Amino acid sequence: MKSAVAMLMGVVILVADIYWTYTSYTDVTWLLLGIIIAVADLIWLAIDVSYLKGA
């Protein structure tokens, strides 16, 4: 259950980050921060999926 909640949070963060990055792509600083957050979120989701498979 905890892993499912964490995965849902990761998906929500990823969707919000994609929107935020898309709307601020003209500013390099915000674009880079959006990319960093997206990569960290994808790693978070990958770890949650690995925990789900291990359970």
mmCIF file of C-alpha atoms in Angstrom:
data_model
loop_
_atom_site.group_PDB
_atom_site.id
_atom_site.type_symbol
_atom_site.label_atom_id
_atom_site.label_comp_id
_atom_site.label_asym_id
_atom_site.label_seq_id
_atom_site.Cartn_x
_atom_site.Cartn_y
_atom_site.Cartn_z
ATOM 1 C CA MET A 1 0.000 0.000 0.000
ATOM 2 C CA LYS A 2 2.795 2.443 0.898
ATOM 3 C CA SER A 3 4.540 1.732 -2.375
ATOM 4 C CA ALA A 4 1.341 2.398 -4.333
ATOM 5 C CA VAL A 5 0.912 5.756 -2.581
ATOM 6 C CA ALA A 6 4.543 6.629 -3.271
ATOM 7 C CA MET A 7 4.087 5.710 -6.936
ATOM 8 C CA LEU A 8 0.951 7.842 -7.161
ATOM 9 C CA MET A 9 2.848 10.759 -5.641
ATOM 10 C CA GLY A 10 5.624 10.224 -8.161
ATOM 11 C CA VAL A 11 3.189 10.291 -11.071
ATOM 12 C CA VAL A 12 1.531 13.472 -9.779
ATOM 13 C CA ILE A 13 4.919 15.139 -9.353
ATOM 14 C CA LEU A 14 5.982 14.060 -12.847
ATOM 15 C CA VAL A 15 2.813 15.419 -14.471
ATOM 16 C CA ALA A 16 3.131 18.717 -12.587
ATOM 17 C CA ASP A 17 6.812 18.933 -13.477
ATOM 18 C CA ILE A 18 6.175 18.304 -17.165
ATOM 19 C CA TYR A 19 3.572 21.080 -17.198
ATOM 20 C CA TRP A 20 5.856 23.441 -15.252
ATOM 21 C CA THR A 21 8.814 22.714 -17.528
ATOM 22 C CA TYR A 22 6.675 23.165 -20.643
ATOM 23 C CA THR A 23 5.353 26.535 -19.494
ATOM 24 C CA SER A 24 8.799 27.854 -18.514
ATOM 25 C CA TYR A 25 10.947 26.441 -21.321
ATOM 26 C CA THR A 26 12.085 29.934 -22.362
ATOM 27 C CA ASP A 27 14.057 30.400 -19.118
ATOM 28 C CA VAL A 28 17.119 28.145 -19.044
ATOM 29 C CA THR A 29 17.332 28.030 -15.239
ATOM 30 C CA TRP A 30 13.757 26.772 -14.796
ATOM 31 C CA LEU A 31 14.155 24.391 -17.712
ATOM 32 C CA LEU A 32 17.225 22.795 -16.126
ATOM 33 C CA LEU A 33 15.504 22.556 -12.750
ATOM 34 C CA GLY A 34 12.503 20.917 -14.406
ATOM 35 C CA ILE A 35 14.758 18.362 -16.086
ATOM 36 C CA ILE A 36 16.567 17.608 -12.822
ATOM 37 C CA ILE A 37 13.259 17.135 -10.990
ATOM 38 C CA ALA A 38 11.949 14.883 -13.782
ATOM 39 C CA VAL A 39 15.055 12.680 -13.654
ATOM 40 C CA ALA A 40 14.878 12.427 -9.854
ATOM 41 C CA ASP A 41 11.193 11.565 -10.080
ATOM 42 C CA LEU A 42 11.791 8.856 -12.673
ATOM 43 C CA ILE A 43 14.445 7.350 -10.388
ATOM 44 C CA TRP A 44 11.932 7.497 -7.514
ATOM 45 C CA LEU A 45 9.341 5.678 -9.626
ATOM 46 C CA ALA A 46 11.886 3.068 -10.738
ATOM 47 C CA ILE A 47 12.810 2.335 -7.127
ATOM 48 C CA ASP A 48 9.136 2.020 -6.175
ATOM 49 C CA VAL A 49 8.518 -0.382 -9.061
ATOM 50 C CA SER A 50 11.503 -2.487 -7.988
ATOM 51 C CA TYR A 51 10.094 -2.637 -4.431
ATOM 52 C CA LEU A 52 6.706 -3.622 -5.816
ATOM 53 C CA LYS A 53 8.238 -6.449 -7.861
ATOM 54 C CA GLY A 54 10.247 -7.637 -4.861
ATOM 55 C CA ALA A 55 7.209 -7.860 -2.612
#
